C-alpha positions as a LaTeX table, in Angstrom:
\begin{tabular}{lrrr}
\hline
Residue & $x$ (\AA) & $y$ (\AA) & $z$ (\AA) \\
\hline
Met1 & 19.82 & 16.54 & 6.46 \\
Ile2 & 20.27 & 13.81 & 3.73 \\
Cys3 & 20.71 & 10.83 & 4.95 \\
Glu4 & 22.11 & 7.26 & 3.66 \\
Ile5 & 20.20 & 4.10 & 3.98 \\
Leu6 & 22.79 & 0.79 & 4.37 \\
Ser7 & 21.71 & $-2.40$ & 4.34 \\
Val8 & 24.14 & $-5.15$ & 5.32 \\
Gly9 & 23.83 & $-8.78$ & 4.46 \\
Thr10 & 25.02 & $-11.50$ & 2.21 \\
Glu11 & 21.49 & $-12.82$ & 2.27 \\
Leu12 & 20.08 & $-10.35$ & 0.64 \\
Leu13 & 22.29 & $-9.59$ & $-1.64$ \\
Leu14 & 22.51 & $-13.29$ & $-3.19$ \\
Gly15 & 18.11 & $-12.43$ & $-3.21$ \\
Asp16 & 17.41 & $-15.36$ & $-0.71$ \\
Ile17 & 15.52 & $-11.80$ & 1.83 \\
Ile18 & 13.76 & $-9.29$ & 0.23 \\
Asn19 & 14.99 & $-5.96$ & 1.74 \\
Thr20 & 11.78 & $-4.33$ & 3.18 \\
Asp21 & 13.81 & $-2.68$ & 5.58 \\
Ala22 & 15.69 & $-0.05$ & 3.86 \\
Ala23 & 11.23 & 0.50 & 2.25 \\
Phe24 & 10.18 & 1.02 & 5.69 \\
Ile25 & 12.66 & 2.95 & 6.87 \\
Ala26 & 12.05 & 5.09 & 3.89 \\
Lys27 & 9.17 & 5.80 & 3.83 \\
Arg28 & 9.21 & 7.03 & 7.89 \\
Leu29 & 12.08 & 9.33 & 6.62 \\
Ser30 & 9.90 & 10.92 & 4.07 \\
Glu31 & 7.85 & 11.81 & 6.91 \\
Leu32 & 10.58 & 13.28 & 9.31 \\
Gly33 & 11.35 & 15.49 & 6.32 \\
Ile34 & 15.06 & 13.76 & 5.72 \\
Thr35 & 15.84 & 13.79 & 2.47 \\
Ser36 & 17.47 & 10.55 & 1.34 \\
Tyr37 & 18.84 & 10.04 & $-1.85$ \\
Arg38 & 20.32 & 6.34 & $-2.53$ \\
Gln39 & 19.81 & 3.20 & $-0.85$ \\
Ser40 & 23.02 & 0.77 & $-0.75$ \\
Val41 & 23.27 & $-3.25$ & $-0.05$ \\
Val42 & 26.33 & $-4.44$ & 1.21 \\
Gly43 & 27.30 & $-7.77$ & 1.61 \\
Asp44 & 28.71 & $-9.85$ & 5.69 \\
Asn45 & 32.30 & $-8.98$ & 4.40 \\
Ala46 & 34.37 & $-5.89$ & 6.06 \\
Glu47 & 36.70 & $-4.09$ & 3.31 \\
Arg48 & 33.93 & $-3.95$ & 1.34 \\
Leu49 & 32.19 & $-2.66$ & 4.37 \\
Arg50 & 34.46 & $-0.12$ & 5.84 \\
Glu51 & 34.49 & 1.03 & 2.05 \\
Thr52 & 30.44 & 0.95 & 1.72 \\
Ile53 & 30.66 & 2.66 & 4.97 \\
Gly54 & 33.25 & 5.46 & 4.12 \\
Glu55 & 31.87 & 5.93 & 1.03 \\
Ala56 & 28.36 & 6.61 & 2.29 \\
Phe57 & 29.53 & 9.18 & 4.33 \\
Ser58 & 31.18 & 10.39 & 2.22 \\
Arg59 & 27.65 & 11.72 & 0.49 \\
Ser60 & 25.47 & 12.23 & 3.72 \\
Asp61 & 25.43 & 13.71 & 7.37 \\
Leu62 & 23.24 & 10.22 & 9.12 \\
Val63 & 24.20 & 7.28 & 7.29 \\
Ile64 & 21.15 & 4.10 & 9.10 \\
Leu65 & 22.86 & 0.74 & 8.59 \\
Thr66 & 20.64 & $-2.42$ & 9.08 \\
Gly67 & 21.47 & $-5.88$ & 9.28 \\
Gly68 & 25.25 & $-7.23$ & 11.12 \\
Leu69 & 24.21 & $-6.73$ & 15.04 \\
Gly70 & 24.30 & $-9.95$ & 16.09 \\
Pro71 & 26.46 & $-12.21$ & 17.66 \\
Thr72 & 27.76 & $-14.75$ & 15.15 \\
Leu73 & 31.20 & $-13.97$ & 13.37 \\
Asp74 & 29.40 & $-12.34$ & 10.12 \\
Asp75 & 28.15 & $-9.84$ & 12.75 \\
Ile76 & 30.67 & $-6.71$ & 11.48 \\
Thr77 & 28.17 & $-3.61$ & 11.05 \\
Lys78 & 29.19 & $-2.82$ & 14.40 \\
Lys79 & 32.56 & $-3.08$ & 15.17 \\
Ile80 & 33.60 & $-1.11$ & 11.81 \\
Thr81 & 31.33 & 1.41 & 12.46 \\
Ala82 & 33.49 & 2.10 & 15.79 \\
Glu83 & 36.16 & 1.74 & 13.11 \\
Tyr84 & 34.97 & 4.52 & 11.47 \\
Phe85 & 34.69 & 6.65 & 14.03 \\
Gly86 & 37.59 & 6.42 & 15.89 \\
Val87 & 36.16 & 4.22 & 18.88 \\
Pro88 & 36.15 & 1.68 & 20.77 \\
Leu89 & 33.88 & $-0.81$ & 21.04 \\
Leu90 & 32.48 & $-1.48$ & 25.03 \\
Met91 & 30.92 & $-3.23$ & 27.55 \\
Asp92 & 27.77 & $-1.63$ & 28.52 \\
Glu93 & 26.60 & $-3.68$ & 31.59 \\
Ser94 & 23.30 & $-2.20$ & 30.96 \\
Val95 & 22.08 & $-3.89$ & 27.87 \\
Arg96 & 24.61 & $-7.37$ & 29.64 \\
Glu97 & 21.96 & $-7.47$ & 32.05 \\
Asp98 & 19.16 & $-7.19$ & 29.42 \\
Leu99 & 20.39 & $-9.36$ & 27.44 \\
Leu100 & 20.38 & $-11.75$ & 30.64 \\
Arg101 & 16.84 & $-10.77$ & 31.19 \\
Phe102 & 15.61 & $-11.98$ & 27.75 \\
Phe103 & 17.42 & $-15.50$ & 27.99 \\
Asp104 & 16.46 & $-15.94$ & 31.45 \\
Lys105 & 12.21 & $-15.01$ & 30.89 \\
Thr106 & 12.20 & $-17.36$ & 26.70 \\
Gly107 & 14.54 & $-19.57$ & 29.11 \\
Arg108 & 17.27 & $-20.18$ & 26.74 \\
Pro109 & 20.85 & $-20.85$ & 27.74 \\
Met110 & 22.72 & $-17.90$ & 26.58 \\
Thr111 & 25.89 & $-18.85$ & 24.71 \\
Glu112 & 28.80 & $-16.47$ & 25.41 \\
Asn113 & 29.02 & $-15.31$ & 22.24 \\
Asn114 & 25.52 & $-13.39$ & 23.23 \\
Leu115 & 27.26 & $-11.65$ & 25.44 \\
Leu116 & 28.91 & $-9.42$ & 22.49 \\
Gln117 & 26.19 & $-7.84$ & 21.34 \\
Ala118 & 26.47 & $-5.66$ & 25.03 \\
Leu119 & 29.68 & $-4.23$ & 23.10 \\
Ile120 & 28.69 & $-1.05$ & 22.53 \\
Pro121 & 30.75 & 1.85 & 20.57 \\
Glu122 & 32.58 & 4.73 & 23.56 \\
Gly123 & 29.38 & 7.90 & 23.25 \\
Ala124 & 26.95 & 6.10 & 21.76 \\
Glu125 & 23.39 & 5.86 & 22.58 \\
Val126 & 21.80 & 2.79 & 23.10 \\
Phe127 & 18.42 & 1.95 & 22.03 \\
Phe128 & 17.38 & $-1.50$ & 23.46 \\
Asn129 & 15.34 & $-4.27$ & 22.04 \\
Lys130 & 12.22 & $-5.48$ & 23.46 \\
Trp131 & 11.72 & $-7.96$ & 20.29 \\
Gly132 & 15.56 & $-9.32$ & 20.32 \\
Thr133 & 18.59 & $-9.43$ & 21.49 \\
Ala134 & 20.74 & $-6.43$ & 19.27 \\
Pro135 & 19.88 & $-3.19$ & 20.54 \\
Gly136 & 20.28 & $-0.65$ & 17.82 \\
Ile137 & 22.81 & 2.56 & 18.54 \\
Ala138 & 23.09 & 5.53 & 17.59 \\
Leu139 & 26.48 & 7.59 & 17.33 \\
Ser140 & 27.55 & 11.43 & 16.37 \\
Lys141 & 30.72 & 13.00 & 15.96 \\
Glu142 & 32.32 & 15.97 & 14.19 \\
Ile143 & 34.67 & 14.20 & 11.04 \\
Asn144 & 36.27 & 16.69 & 8.76 \\
Gly145 & 34.85 & 19.25 & 10.64 \\
Thr146 & 31.42 & 18.35 & 10.33 \\
Leu147 & 28.51 & 16.01 & 11.93 \\
Lys148 & 27.91 & 12.68 & 11.08 \\
Thr149 & 25.35 & 10.25 & 12.90 \\
Ala150 & 25.56 & 6.74 & 12.63 \\
Val151 & 22.27 & 5.25 & 13.51 \\
Leu152 & 22.43 & 0.87 & 13.94 \\
Leu153 & 19.62 & $-1.22$ & 13.35 \\
Pro154 & 18.66 & $-4.86$ & 13.79 \\
Gly155 & 17.95 & $-6.70$ & 10.85 \\
Pro156 & 15.27 & $-8.79$ & 11.03 \\
Pro157 & 12.03 & $-6.81$ & 10.03 \\
Ser158 & 10.11 & $-7.38$ & 12.95 \\
Glu159 & 12.83 & $-5.62$ & 15.18 \\
Cys160 & 14.35 & $-3.09$ & 13.35 \\
Glu161 & 10.41 & $-1.93$ & 11.71 \\
Pro162 & 9.29 & $-0.83$ & 15.73 \\
Met163 & 12.43 & $-0.01$ & 17.18 \\
Phe164 & 12.79 & 2.24 & 14.73 \\
Arg165 & 9.44 & 3.70 & 14.94 \\
Glu166 & 9.47 & 3.64 & 19.07 \\
Cys167 & 13.60 & 4.83 & 19.54 \\
Val168 & 14.47 & 6.36 & 16.10 \\
Thr169 & 12.43 & 8.33 & 15.28 \\
Pro170 & 12.13 & 10.35 & 18.28 \\
Tyr171 & 16.46 & 10.65 & 17.88 \\
Leu172 & 16.09 & 11.43 & 14.51 \\
Lys173 & 12.84 & 14.76 & 15.24 \\
Lys174 & 15.83 & 16.03 & 17.62 \\
Leu175 & 18.55 & 15.81 & 15.61 \\
Thr176 & 16.70 & 17.44 & 13.19 \\
Asn177 & 13.90 & 19.63 & 14.58 \\
Gln178 & 11.61 & 19.69 & 11.65 \\
Thr179 & 8.86 & 17.43 & 10.41 \\
Ser180 & 7.00 & 16.45 & 7.26 \\
Tyr181 & 3.56 & 15.95 & 6.37 \\
Ser182 & 2.31 & 14.43 & 3.11 \\
Leu183 & $-0.89$ & 14.02 & 1.26 \\
Asn184 & $-1.95$ & 11.79 & $-1.51$ \\
Leu185 & $-4.71$ & 12.71 & $-4.00$ \\
His186 & $-6.05$ & 9.47 & $-5.81$ \\
Leu187 & $-7.61$ & 10.24 & $-9.42$ \\
Tyr188 & $-8.52$ & 7.64 & $-11.79$ \\
Gly189 & $-9.31$ & 8.21 & $-15.91$ \\
Ile190 & $-6.46$ & 9.65 & $-16.85$ \\
Gly191 & $-3.04$ & 9.18 & $-17.27$ \\
Glu192 & 0.40 & 10.01 & $-15.15$ \\
Ser193 & 1.43 & 11.30 & $-18.52$ \\
Arg194 & $-1.42$ & 13.80 & $-18.99$ \\
Ala195 & $-1.46$ & 14.56 & $-15.11$ \\
Glu196 & 1.52 & 16.10 & $-15.24$ \\
Ala197 & 1.34 & 17.46 & $-18.32$ \\
Ile198 & $-1.73$ & 19.76 & $-16.06$ \\
Leu199 & 0.02 & 19.72 & $-13.59$ \\
His200 & 3.83 & 21.16 & $-15.26$ \\
Asp201 & 4.13 & 24.68 & $-13.56$ \\
Met202 & 2.89 & 23.82 & $-10.46$ \\
Met203 & 5.24 & 20.33 & $-9.78$ \\
Glu204 & 8.76 & 22.89 & $-10.80$ \\
Gln205 & 7.36 & 26.24 & $-8.39$ \\
Ser206 & 5.92 & 24.52 & $-6.73$ \\
Thr207 & 9.13 & 23.36 & $-3.15$ \\
Asn208 & 6.92 & 23.52 & 0.13 \\
Pro209 & 5.65 & 21.34 & $-0.58$ \\
Thr210 & 6.79 & 19.37 & $-3.63$ \\
Val211 & 4.31 & 17.53 & $-5.77$ \\
Ala212 & 4.44 & 14.73 & $-7.70$ \\
Pro213 & 2.58 & 12.11 & $-9.76$ \\
Tyr214 & 3.05 & 8.66 & $-9.43$ \\
Ala215 & 1.50 & 6.15 & $-11.92$ \\
Cys216 & $-0.18$ & 2.57 & $-9.70$ \\
Glu217 & $-1.86$ & $-0.38$ & $-11.36$ \\
His218 & $-5.25$ & 0.97 & $-11.78$ \\
Glu219 & $-5.01$ & 5.04 & $-11.03$ \\
Val220 & $-2.82$ & 7.78 & $-10.46$ \\
Arg221 & $-1.48$ & 8.89 & $-7.39$ \\
Ile222 & $-0.66$ & 12.91 & $-6.96$ \\
Arg223 & 2.10 & 12.92 & $-3.73$ \\
Ile224 & 1.74 & 16.49 & $-2.48$ \\
Thr225 & 5.28 & 16.20 & 0.77 \\
Ala226 & 5.01 & 20.09 & 3.42 \\
Phe227 & 8.47 & 20.48 & 5.66 \\
Gly228 & 8.24 & 22.31 & 8.55 \\
Lys229 & 8.81 & 22.41 & 12.30 \\
Thr230 & 5.20 & 21.44 & 13.18 \\
Glu231 & 3.20 & 18.28 & 11.18 \\
Asp232 & 0.14 & 21.35 & 11.87 \\
Glu233 & 1.73 & 23.43 & 9.73 \\
Cys234 & 2.73 & 20.99 & 6.63 \\
Arg235 & $-0.67$ & 20.27 & 7.20 \\
Lys236 & $-1.95$ & 22.90 & 6.27 \\
Leu237 & 0.75 & 24.04 & 3.23 \\
Cys238 & $-0.80$ & 20.23 & 1.83 \\
Arg239 & $-4.54$ & 20.72 & 2.27 \\
Glu240 & $-4.21$ & 24.26 & 0.07 \\
Lys241 & $-1.92$ & 22.81 & $-2.31$ \\
Ala242 & $-4.62$ & 20.09 & $-2.57$ \\
Lys243 & $-6.99$ & 22.54 & $-3.20$ \\
Glu244 & $-5.23$ & 23.73 & $-5.95$ \\
Ile245 & $-4.52$ & 20.88 & $-7.68$ \\
Ser246 & $-8.06$ & 20.35 & $-7.65$ \\
Lys247 & $-9.09$ & 23.88 & $-9.15$ \\
Thr248 & $-6.97$ & 22.08 & $-12.35$ \\
Glu249 & $-8.33$ & 20.16 & $-15.18$ \\
Ala250 & $-7.24$ & 17.31 & $-12.99$ \\
Gly251 & $-9.59$ & 18.16 & $-9.96$ \\
Lys252 & $-11.58$ & 15.93 & $-11.73$ \\
Tyr253 & $-10.36$ & 12.82 & $-11.59$ \\
Ile254 & $-9.58$ & 13.14 & $-7.78$ \\
Tyr255 & $-11.54$ & 10.41 & $-7.03$ \\
Thr256 & $-10.27$ & 10.30 & $-2.28$ \\
Glu257 & $-7.71$ & 11.42 & $-0.93$ \\
Thr258 & $-5.29$ & 9.72 & 1.31 \\
Asn259 & $-2.22$ & 10.40 & 4.35 \\
Asp260 & $-1.70$ & 6.90 & 5.25 \\
Pro261 & 0.08 & 3.87 & 3.12 \\
Trp262 & $-3.00$ & 1.66 & 4.65 \\
Glu263 & $-4.79$ & 3.39 & 3.25 \\
Ala264 & $-3.40$ & 4.53 & $-0.14$ \\
Lys265 & $-2.57$ & 0.40 & $-1.31$ \\
Asn266 & $-7.32$ & 0.48 & $-0.44$ \\
Ser267 & $-8.12$ & 3.15 & $-1.49$ \\
Val268 & $-10.96$ & 2.52 & $-3.93$ \\
Val269 & $-12.25$ & 0.09 & $-1.78$ \\
Leu270 & $-12.08$ & 2.23 & 1.26 \\
Ala271 & $-13.84$ & 4.91 & $-1.01$ \\
Leu272 & $-16.23$ & 2.48 & $-2.19$ \\
Ile273 & $-17.30$ & 1.67 & 1.39 \\
Ala274 & $-16.90$ & 5.73 & 2.41 \\
Ala275 & $-20.01$ & 6.33 & $-0.20$ \\
Leu276 & $-22.34$ & 3.14 & 0.30 \\
Arg277 & $-21.85$ & 4.57 & 4.33 \\
Ser278 & $-23.05$ & 8.36 & 3.66 \\
Arg279 & $-25.54$ & 6.86 & 1.64 \\
Gly280 & $-26.28$ & 4.03 & 4.12 \\
Met281 & $-27.09$ & 1.50 & 1.12 \\
Thr282 & $-25.65$ & $-2.30$ & 0.48 \\
Phe283 & $-23.70$ & $-3.83$ & $-2.24$ \\
Gly284 & $-23.49$ & $-6.75$ & $-4.28$ \\
Thr285 & $-21.60$ & $-8.13$ & $-7.13$ \\
Ala286 & $-22.12$ & $-11.12$ & $-9.82$ \\
Glu287 & $-18.98$ & $-12.13$ & $-11.14$ \\
Ser288 & $-17.58$ & $-14.53$ & $-14.00$ \\
Cys289 & $-13.53$ & $-13.56$ & $-14.44$ \\
Thr290 & $-13.24$ & $-11.65$ & $-11.23$ \\
Ala291 & $-14.21$ & $-14.77$ & $-9.83$ \\
Gly292 & $-15.28$ & $-12.99$ & $-6.46$ \\
Met293 & $-12.15$ & $-10.53$ & $-6.65$ \\
Ile294 & $-14.72$ & $-7.26$ & $-5.96$ \\
Ser295 & $-16.08$ & $-8.96$ & $-3.01$ \\
Ser296 & $-13.31$ & $-9.89$ & $-1.51$ \\
Ala297 & $-12.23$ & $-6.65$ & $-1.56$ \\
Val298 & $-14.76$ & $-5.43$ & $-0.05$ \\
Gly299 & $-14.77$ & $-8.63$ & 2.52 \\
Asp300 & $-11.30$ & $-7.81$ & 3.23 \\
Ile301 & $-11.90$ & $-4.23$ & 5.39 \\
Pro302 & $-12.36$ & $-4.86$ & 8.97 \\
Gly303 & $-16.48$ & $-3.89$ & 8.81 \\
Ala304 & $-17.71$ & $-4.11$ & 6.05 \\
Ser305 & $-20.48$ & $-6.48$ & 6.35 \\
Asp306 & $-22.49$ & $-3.57$ & 7.58 \\
Val307 & $-22.47$ & $-2.57$ & 2.83 \\
Leu308 & $-21.73$ & $-5.99$ & 1.33 \\
Leu309 & $-24.46$ & $-8.01$ & 1.81 \\
Gly310 & $-23.24$ & $-10.53$ & $-1.02$ \\
Gly311 & $-21.41$ & $-11.96$ & $-3.80$ \\
Ile312 & $-22.71$ & $-14.59$ & $-6.46$ \\
Val313 & $-19.43$ & $-15.80$ & $-8.94$ \\
Ser314 & $-21.31$ & $-16.92$ & $-11.70$ \\
Tyr315 & $-18.07$ & $-18.81$ & $-14.11$ \\
Ala316 & $-19.77$ & $-20.41$ & $-15.55$ \\
Asn317 & $-23.22$ & $-19.72$ & $-18.10$ \\
Glu318 & $-25.31$ & $-22.54$ & $-16.35$ \\
Val319 & $-24.97$ & $-20.38$ & $-12.61$ \\
Lys320 & $-25.26$ & $-17.08$ & $-15.24$ \\
Glu321 & $-28.95$ & $-18.29$ & $-16.43$ \\
Lys322 & $-30.55$ & $-20.79$ & $-13.61$ \\
Val323 & $-28.87$ & $-18.72$ & $-10.69$ \\
Leu324 & $-28.55$ & $-15.34$ & $-11.63$ \\
Gly325 & $-31.87$ & $-15.25$ & $-14.24$ \\
Val326 & $-29.38$ & $-14.10$ & $-17.24$ \\
Pro327 & $-32.10$ & $-14.97$ & $-20.40$ \\
Arg328 & $-30.81$ & $-18.25$ & $-22.54$ \\
Val329 & $-31.63$ & $-15.62$ & $-25.24$ \\
Val330 & $-29.74$ & $-13.35$ & $-23.87$ \\
Leu331 & $-26.65$ & $-16.66$ & $-24.02$ \\
Asp332 & $-27.49$ & $-17.84$ & $-27.26$ \\
Asp333 & $-27.64$ & $-14.08$ & $-29.30$ \\
Phe334 & $-24.69$ & $-12.30$ & $-27.40$ \\
Gly335 & $-23.12$ & $-14.28$ & $-26.02$ \\
Ala336 & $-21.44$ & $-13.97$ & $-21.73$ \\
Val337 & $-18.90$ & $-11.96$ & $-22.39$ \\
Ser338 & $-21.84$ & $-9.08$ & $-23.91$ \\
Glu339 & $-22.94$ & $-5.96$ & $-22.72$ \\
Glu340 & $-26.80$ & $-7.24$ & $-21.85$ \\
Cys341 & $-25.63$ & $-10.51$ & $-20.40$ \\
Ala342 & $-23.95$ & $-8.26$ & $-17.83$ \\
Ala343 & $-27.06$ & $-6.09$ & $-17.31$ \\
Ala344 & $-28.89$ & $-8.84$ & $-16.69$ \\
Met345 & $-25.97$ & $-10.25$ & $-13.96$ \\
Ala346 & $-26.55$ & $-6.93$ & $-11.50$ \\
Lys347 & $-29.81$ & $-7.16$ & $-12.09$ \\
Gly348 & $-29.72$ & $-10.87$ & $-11.11$ \\
Ala349 & $-27.73$ & $-10.16$ & $-8.19$ \\
Lys350 & $-29.46$ & $-7.42$ & $-7.03$ \\
Lys351 & $-32.49$ & $-8.74$ & $-6.62$ \\
Ala352 & $-30.91$ & $-12.64$ & $-5.53$ \\
Leu353 & $-28.92$ & $-10.42$ & $-2.13$ \\
Gly354 & $-31.93$ & $-7.50$ & $-1.56$ \\
Cys355 & $-28.89$ & $-5.43$ & $-2.30$ \\
Asp356 & $-29.60$ & $-2.17$ & $-2.66$ \\
Ile357 & $-27.16$ & $-1.68$ & $-5.66$ \\
Ala358 & $-24.88$ & $-4.58$ & $-7.29$ \\
Val359 & $-22.87$ & $-5.02$ & $-9.24$ \\
Ser360 & $-21.65$ & $-7.26$ & $-12.41$ \\
Val361 & $-18.39$ & $-8.02$ & $-14.06$ \\
Thr362 & $-18.24$ & $-11.23$ & $-16.89$ \\
Gly363 & $-14.46$ & $-10.79$ & $-19.75$ \\
Val364 & $-12.26$ & $-12.90$ & $-21.42$ \\
Ala365 & $-9.03$ & $-12.36$ & $-19.07$ \\
Gly366 & $-6.48$ & $-14.89$ & $-21.27$ \\
Pro367 & $-4.00$ & $-15.66$ & $-21.62$ \\
Gly368 & $-6.28$ & $-18.51$ & $-23.98$ \\
Gly369 & $-10.16$ & $-17.72$ & $-24.59$ \\
Gly370 & $-10.43$ & $-14.49$ & $-27.19$ \\
Ser371 & $-11.71$ & $-14.09$ & $-30.55$ \\
Glu372 & $-10.86$ & $-11.17$ & $-33.07$ \\
Glu373 & $-14.71$ & $-9.44$ & $-31.79$ \\
Lys374 & $-14.06$ & $-10.31$ & $-27.95$ \\
Pro375 & $-9.75$ & $-9.80$ & $-27.62$ \\
Val376 & $-8.23$ & $-10.93$ & $-24.07$ \\
Gly377 & $-8.64$ & $-8.03$ & $-22.29$ \\
Thr378 & $-12.46$ & $-7.32$ & $-23.35$ \\
Val379 & $-14.83$ & $-6.97$ & $-20.38$ \\
Cys380 & $-18.53$ & $-6.30$ & $-19.92$ \\
Phe381 & $-19.71$ & $-4.45$ & $-16.42$ \\
Gly382 & $-23.27$ & $-3.56$ & $-15.42$ \\
Leu383 & $-24.79$ & $-1.52$ & $-12.63$ \\
Ala384 & $-28.60$ & $-2.14$ & $-11.14$ \\
Phe385 & $-29.30$ & 0.55 & $-8.87$ \\
Gly386 & $-32.80$ & 1.27 & $-8.36$ \\
Asp387 & $-34.83$ & 0.95 & $-11.57$ \\
Glu388 & $-31.76$ & 1.79 & $-13.33$ \\
Val389 & $-29.13$ & $-1.30$ & $-14.85$ \\
Ile390 & $-26.28$ & 0.98 & $-17.16$ \\
Thr391 & $-23.18$ & $-1.05$ & $-18.94$ \\
Glu392 & $-19.86$ & $-0.61$ & $-20.00$ \\
Lys393 & $-17.60$ & $-1.91$ & $-22.29$ \\
Val394 & $-13.94$ & $-1.72$ & $-21.58$ \\
Met395 & $-10.97$ & $-2.63$ & $-23.34$ \\
Phe396 & $-7.73$ & $-3.23$ & $-21.30$ \\
Asn397 & $-4.72$ & $-4.11$ & $-22.77$ \\
Arg398 & $-4.16$ & $-7.36$ & $-24.20$ \\
Lys399 & $-0.81$ & $-7.14$ & $-23.42$ \\
Ser400 & $-1.08$ & $-7.88$ & $-19.25$ \\
Asp401 & $-0.89$ & $-10.98$ & $-17.80$ \\
Arg402 & $-4.77$ & $-12.34$ & $-16.49$ \\
Met403 & $-3.79$ & $-11.65$ & $-12.62$ \\
Arg404 & $-2.96$ & $-8.00$ & $-13.57$ \\
Ile405 & $-6.81$ & $-7.63$ & $-16.05$ \\
Arg406 & $-8.42$ & $-9.36$ & $-13.57$ \\
Arg407 & $-7.11$ & $-6.25$ & $-10.57$ \\
Leu408 & $-7.75$ & $-3.69$ & $-13.18$ \\
Thr409 & $-11.63$ & $-5.39$ & $-13.71$ \\
Thr410 & $-11.57$ & $-5.47$ & $-9.87$ \\
Ala411 & $-11.05$ & $-1.48$ & $-9.53$ \\
His412 & $-13.03$ & $-0.41$ & $-12.37$ \\
Ala413 & $-16.44$ & $-2.53$ & $-11.14$ \\
Met414 & $-15.38$ & $-0.75$ & $-8.15$ \\
Met415 & $-15.34$ & 2.33 & $-9.36$ \\
Met416 & $-18.18$ & 2.73 & $-11.38$ \\
Val417 & $-20.10$ & 2.19 & $-8.51$ \\
Ile418 & $-18.39$ & 5.20 & $-7.04$ \\
Lys419 & $-19.01$ & 7.32 & $-9.20$ \\
Lys420 & $-23.10$ & 6.34 & $-9.40$ \\
Leu421 & $-23.60$ & 7.00 & $-6.29$ \\
Lys422 & $-21.47$ & 10.45 & $-6.06$ \\
Gly423 & $-23.23$ & 11.76 & $-8.92$ \\
\hline
\end{tabular}
């Protein structure tokens, strides 16, 4: 089944509101095994909306529309969609009663125009809105010998997202009788072009599951997506393909797997915490150019207190010397941005915090402060583990902005620990 997402609202065209609905729905459609090739945005104009709906249905069997279901004059989505299907809008008493209960419960007066939200296209299925007032609607009809389906959802994400999860997902599962499952392989230390070169033949030959690499800021992600009648069937297909990929040259760069958007977004820090927990170890940081970003990233994860003991922000040389015990001779002879300083910082953090493993970073994040010897993007890392101290110097792209260099530094520091713990 091919689906098109159509977002309605002049505020979206003007950039006053970011269209998060479309991204959310696209992700859910992928999970359901529904193909989506196009997304469109149209303003609150009847003629243009009528034209856009017609174009969408000329390409797709299913069109999901968001926005324009409210009680005001510019809320025209329902009316124009009903016109396309050739059905009238009728007062739905159950929706009317639901609206009355909502306003009575909230203690707000209900103006007469709110009842416009109870007008439903004849023959449509209603998704009652537990999060607001405008109900969602699903309408199917054979047009020119082909079954066409429209799903209408309220625009506010606080209503659109839960309604899609609770109401639309079961509806679409019945409609398609198919599901899908995706598995992400996270790779560090390899570029997208190299990963694609390694997996090129597999990507071309594999249709179910599909294999596709994506470049993220600090890593490459290989997304494996399988389609089938059950999730277990899809999971099995993904696992088999992941095993096949792990045996290629790309396999040595895989550091973790995820199948959840939140986990994918936080893959590095979750892998770090998991590696520490599995070994019953504690962790600490000494940060200069990142100013606490590493410890903050770990602390953002619920329950991380069992592995994170603390972090020391040593921006000034005085703090490096007095709190972390970096010898003055190191600062004088090698400078704050040096592997020698990073080593002393890591040792000092491990001692001061009493943790099992400590990582340190010191560098030039820019935009100023660089030199010919140490240009912007130069970062030195230290890792203290037992009696061992490891250092590394990395040259991040000097054209990157300050925040990007700091984010890349944060990820690389955590990956140093992960690699050390995994051997």
